[in-house]
mmCIF file of C-alpha atoms in Angstrom:
data_model
loop_
_atom_site.group_PDB
_atom_site.id
_atom_site.type_symbol
_atom_site.label_atom_id
_atom_site.label_comp_id
_atom_site.label_asym_id
_atom_site.label_seq_id
_atom_site.Cartn_x
_atom_site.Cartn_y
_atom_site.Cartn_z
ATOM 1 C CA UNK A 1 124.632 26.075 256.914
ATOM 2 C CA UNK A 2 127.038 27.392 259.523
ATOM 3 C CA UNK A 3 125.815 28.043 263.032
ATOM 4 C CA UNK A 4 124.686 31.704 263.169
ATOM 5 C CA UNK A 5 125.696 31.977 266.849
ATOM 6 C CA UNK A 6 129.339 31.737 265.756
ATOM 7 C CA UNK A 7 128.979 34.880 263.636
ATOM 8 C CA UNK A 8 128.404 38.520 264.551
ATOM 9 C CA UNK A 9 127.262 41.487 262.496
ATOM 10 C CA UNK A 10 129.682 44.322 261.856
ATOM 11 C CA UNK A 11 127.230 46.709 263.563
ATOM 12 C CA UNK A 12 127.347 44.641 266.771
ATOM 13 C CA UNK A 13 130.879 45.846 267.545
ATOM 14 C CA UNK A 14 131.010 49.223 265.804
ATOM 15 C CA UNK A 15 132.406 51.964 268.084
ATOM 16 C CA UNK A 16 132.323 55.742 267.812
ATOM 17 C CA UNK A 17 134.156 58.083 270.165
ATOM 18 C CA UNK A 18 134.553 61.856 270.174
ATOM 19 C CA UNK A 19 136.978 63.959 272.162
ATOM 20 C CA UNK A 20 137.698 67.664 272.295
ATOM 21 C CA UNK A 21 141.366 68.348 271.558
ATOM 22 C CA UNK A 22 143.080 70.234 274.379
ATOM 23 C CA UNK A 23 146.327 72.241 274.483
ATOM 24 C CA UNK A 24 147.882 69.542 276.694
ATOM 25 C CA UNK A 25 147.751 67.175 273.683
ATOM 26 C CA UNK A 26 149.559 69.504 271.290
ATOM 27 C CA UNK A 27 153.063 69.338 269.887
ATOM 28 C CA UNK A 28 155.610 72.159 269.646
ATOM 29 C CA UNK A 29 153.942 73.421 266.469
ATOM 30 C CA UNK A 30 150.558 73.871 268.154
ATOM 31 C CA UNK A 31 148.924 70.916 266.401
ATOM 32 C CA UNK A 32 147.624 67.808 268.139
ATOM 33 C CA UNK A 33 150.469 65.339 268.599
ATOM 34 C CA UNK A 34 150.288 62.345 266.258
ATOM 35 C CA UNK A 35 151.290 60.021 269.079
ATOM 36 C CA UNK A 36 148.256 61.106 271.068
ATOM 37 C CA UNK A 37 145.982 60.327 268.101
ATOM 38 C CA UNK A 38 147.678 56.928 267.675
ATOM 39 C CA UNK A 39 147.040 56.186 271.346
ATOM 40 C CA UNK A 40 143.323 56.983 270.925
ATOM 41 C CA UNK A 41 143.220 54.841 267.784
ATOM 42 C CA UNK A 42 144.767 51.909 269.646
ATOM 43 C CA UNK A 43 142.174 52.283 272.401
ATOM 44 C CA UNK A 44 139.225 52.281 270.005
ATOM 45 C CA UNK A 45 140.718 49.322 268.090
ATOM 46 C CA UNK A 46 140.981 47.418 271.388
ATOM 47 C CA UNK A 47 137.391 48.276 272.322
ATOM 48 C CA UNK A 48 136.000 47.271 268.935
ATOM 49 C CA UNK A 49 137.947 43.992 268.748
ATOM 50 C CA UNK A 50 137.155 43.089 272.350
ATOM 51 C CA UNK A 51 133.482 43.814 271.787
ATOM 52 C CA UNK A 52 133.459 41.506 268.741
ATOM 53 C CA UNK A 53 135.468 38.697 270.331
ATOM 54 C CA UNK A 54 134.271 39.092 273.951
ATOM 55 C CA UNK A 55 137.930 38.654 274.989
ATOM 56 C CA UNK A 56 140.998 40.679 275.815
ATOM 57 C CA UNK A 57 142.763 41.707 272.598
ATOM 58 C CA UNK A 58 146.269 42.856 271.779
ATOM 59 C CA UNK A 59 147.567 44.907 268.877
ATOM 60 C CA UNK A 60 149.522 42.716 266.454
ATOM 61 C CA UNK A 61 150.176 45.320 263.763
ATOM 62 C CA UNK A 62 149.139 48.686 262.427
ATOM 63 C CA UNK A 63 148.867 49.048 258.685
ATOM 64 C CA UNK A 64 149.332 52.465 257.141
ATOM 65 C CA UNK A 65 148.789 55.527 259.260
ATOM 66 C CA UNK A 66 148.974 58.522 256.969
ATOM 67 C CA UNK A 67 148.265 61.835 258.648
ATOM 68 C CA UNK A 68 146.312 63.602 255.913
ATOM 69 C CA UNK A 69 145.338 66.787 257.743
ATOM 70 C CA UNK A 70 146.564 68.323 261.000
ATOM 71 C CA UNK A 71 144.226 68.449 263.977
ATOM 72 C CA UNK A 72 143.938 71.786 265.725
ATOM 73 C CA UNK A 73 143.505 72.560 269.403
ATOM 74 C CA UNK A 74 139.791 73.016 270.092
ATOM 75 C CA UNK A 75 138.604 70.701 267.322
ATOM 76 C CA UNK A 76 136.287 67.797 268.081
ATOM 77 C CA UNK A 77 137.906 64.554 266.952
ATOM 78 C CA UNK A 78 135.613 61.659 266.120
ATOM 79 C CA UNK A 79 136.896 58.146 265.546
ATOM 80 C CA UNK A 80 134.780 55.456 263.949
ATOM 81 C CA UNK A 81 135.869 51.833 264.239
ATOM 82 C CA UNK A 82 134.458 48.624 262.829
ATOM 83 C CA UNK A 83 135.580 45.081 262.206
ATOM 84 C CA UNK A 84 136.577 44.853 258.542
ATOM 85 C CA UNK A 85 137.975 41.312 258.538
ATOM 86 C CA UNK A 86 138.249 38.277 260.767
ATOM 87 C CA UNK A 87 140.696 35.420 260.598
ATOM 88 C CA UNK A 88 140.920 32.511 263.016
ATOM 89 C CA UNK A 89 142.204 34.450 266.037
ATOM 90 C CA UNK A 90 142.701 37.906 264.548
ATOM 91 C CA UNK A 91 140.545 40.788 263.424
ATOM 92 C CA UNK A 92 141.261 43.874 261.354
ATOM 93 C CA UNK A 93 139.692 46.983 262.801
ATOM 94 C CA UNK A 94 139.234 49.828 260.342
ATOM 95 C CA UNK A 95 139.402 53.265 261.924
ATOM 96 C CA UNK A 96 138.440 56.603 260.389
ATOM 97 C CA UNK A 97 139.516 59.808 262.145
ATOM 98 C CA UNK A 98 137.730 63.078 261.476
ATOM 99 C CA UNK A 99 138.170 66.494 263.073
ATOM 100 C CA UNK A 100 135.412 69.077 263.274
ATOM 101 C CA UNK A 101 135.837 72.790 263.773
ATOM 102 C CA UNK A 102 132.991 73.244 266.244
ATOM 103 C CA UNK A 103 132.621 76.952 265.391
ATOM 104 C CA UNK A 104 132.261 76.513 261.618
ATOM 105 C CA UNK A 105 131.023 72.911 261.451
ATOM 106 C CA UNK A 106 133.721 72.070 258.883
ATOM 107 C CA UNK A 107 134.722 68.399 259.051
ATOM 108 C CA UNK A 108 137.988 67.087 257.659
ATOM 109 C CA UNK A 109 139.226 63.528 257.210
ATOM 110 C CA UNK A 110 142.495 63.266 259.151
ATOM 111 C CA UNK A 111 143.420 59.625 258.617
ATOM 112 C CA UNK A 112 142.248 56.074 258.217
ATOM 113 C CA UNK A 113 144.115 53.073 259.481
ATOM 114 C CA UNK A 114 143.844 49.334 259.996
ATOM 115 C CA UNK A 115 144.780 47.693 263.286
ATOM 116 C CA UNK A 116 145.222 43.925 263.398
ATOM 117 C CA UNK A 117 144.094 42.728 266.812
ATOM 118 C CA UNK A 118 144.474 39.229 268.256
ATOM 119 C CA UNK A 119 142.059 37.741 270.792
ATOM 120 C CA UNK A 120 143.641 36.282 273.931
ATOM 121 C CA UNK A 121 142.476 34.182 276.869
ATOM 122 C CA UNK A 122 143.463 34.760 280.505
ATOM 123 C CA UNK A 123 146.692 32.792 280.020
ATOM 124 C CA UNK A 124 147.727 34.860 276.986
ATOM 125 C CA UNK A 125 146.918 32.176 274.412
ATOM 126 C CA UNK A 126 145.307 33.208 271.135
ATOM 127 C CA UNK A 127 141.648 32.198 270.912
ATOM 128 C CA UNK A 128 139.223 31.796 268.040
ATOM 129 C CA UNK A 129 137.030 34.776 267.192
ATOM 130 C CA UNK A 130 133.457 34.779 265.837
ATOM 131 C CA UNK A 131 132.982 35.035 262.101
ATOM 132 C CA UNK A 132 131.659 38.163 260.470
ATOM 133 C CA UNK A 133 128.220 38.788 259.005
ATOM 134 C CA UNK A 134 128.542 41.401 256.268
ATOM 135 C CA UNK A 135 125.258 42.969 255.258
ATOM 136 C CA UNK A 136 126.197 45.726 252.805
ATOM 137 C CA UNK A 137 128.435 46.359 249.774
ATOM 138 C CA UNK A 138 130.762 48.626 251.762
ATOM 139 C CA UNK A 139 131.423 45.774 254.204
ATOM 140 C CA UNK A 140 132.218 43.416 251.329
ATOM 141 C CA UNK A 141 134.627 46.004 249.839
ATOM 142 C CA UNK A 142 136.337 46.438 253.203
ATOM 143 C CA UNK A 143 136.721 42.672 253.671
ATOM 144 C CA UNK A 144 138.135 42.247 250.140
ATOM 145 C CA UNK A 145 140.583 45.116 250.671
ATOM 146 C CA UNK A 146 141.783 43.388 253.857
ATOM 147 C CA UNK A 147 142.391 40.200 251.877
ATOM 148 C CA UNK A 148 144.475 42.203 249.391
ATOM 149 C CA UNK A 149 146.445 43.959 252.165
ATOM 150 C CA UNK A 150 147.109 40.554 253.785
ATOM 151 C CA UNK A 151 148.417 39.198 250.469
ATOM 152 C CA UNK A 152 150.668 42.226 250.035
ATOM 153 C CA UNK A 153 152.041 41.839 253.577
ATOM 154 C CA UNK A 154 152.792 38.146 252.947
ATOM 155 C CA UNK A 155 154.609 38.974 249.705
ATOM 156 C CA UNK A 156 156.621 41.729 251.405
ATOM 157 C CA UNK A 157 157.635 39.413 254.276
ATOM 158 C CA UNK A 158 158.625 36.726 251.775
ATOM 159 C CA UNK A 159 160.726 39.147 249.724
ATOM 160 C CA UNK A 160 162.515 40.553 252.768
ATOM 161 C CA UNK A 161 163.195 37.044 254.054
ATOM 162 C CA UNK A 162 164.551 35.755 250.737
ATOM 163 C CA UNK A 163 166.781 38.722 249.845
ATOM 164 C CA UNK A 164 169.815 39.652 251.898
ATOM 165 C CA UNK A 165 170.054 43.203 250.472
ATOM 166 C CA UNK A 166 173.826 42.995 250.219
ATOM 167 C CA UNK A 167 175.203 46.499 249.574
ATOM 168 C CA UNK A 168 177.381 45.212 246.739
ATOM 169 C CA UNK A 169 174.285 44.085 244.849
ATOM 170 C CA UNK A 170 172.324 47.310 245.333
ATOM 171 C CA UNK A 171 174.807 50.234 245.373
ATOM 172 C CA UNK A 172 173.911 51.148 241.787
ATOM 173 C CA UNK A 173 170.272 51.634 242.816
ATOM 174 C CA UNK A 174 171.248 54.078 245.563
ATOM 175 C CA UNK A 175 172.848 56.429 243.032
ATOM 176 C CA UNK A 176 169.363 57.711 242.131
ATOM 177 C CA UNK A 177 168.653 58.762 245.736
ATOM 178 C CA UNK A 178 169.821 61.539 248.002
ATOM 179 C CA UNK A 179 172.274 59.359 249.872
ATOM 180 C CA UNK A 180 176.032 59.166 250.045
ATOM 181 C CA UNK A 181 177.452 55.734 250.856
ATOM 182 C CA UNK A 182 180.702 55.982 252.795
ATOM 183 C CA UNK A 183 181.529 52.392 253.733
ATOM 184 C CA UNK A 184 185.261 52.069 254.605
#
């Protein structure tokens, strides 16, 4: 049996933050700027990963940020973050963003995303992270989905590395899209 001290429960590093959305964080359309939300998401991913690993962590990648619903000025945004997957030196932090109209109590799901964070030592070298103790079916589903996303990322990298995407080989495909190729 593996040493239990080298593993941590998902709940041990779960983070929840809430912030009232102010006019200073809005875009020209009067909605909360997506870049501001991404900044908050990066902060909570850092906090969650650092809490799990007990080290400084850096963002290695962000997988799929789809803005599902706009966030209004005056809404209370709540972000929930947990470790969904651990590798040797990396962790995937799942983040759910919800906005609540504090007058009506209506809550809407605004986005979910997955931040891959890497643990670092004081010299900037990657360091091993504790394993993950999963104690519910939702945690197992999240871990398995991370495995699938990792496989898909590897396949995509492999395909982009192997193909040169020469225009001569692909011009016929572009005919089905709203694009005009004007190569001299």
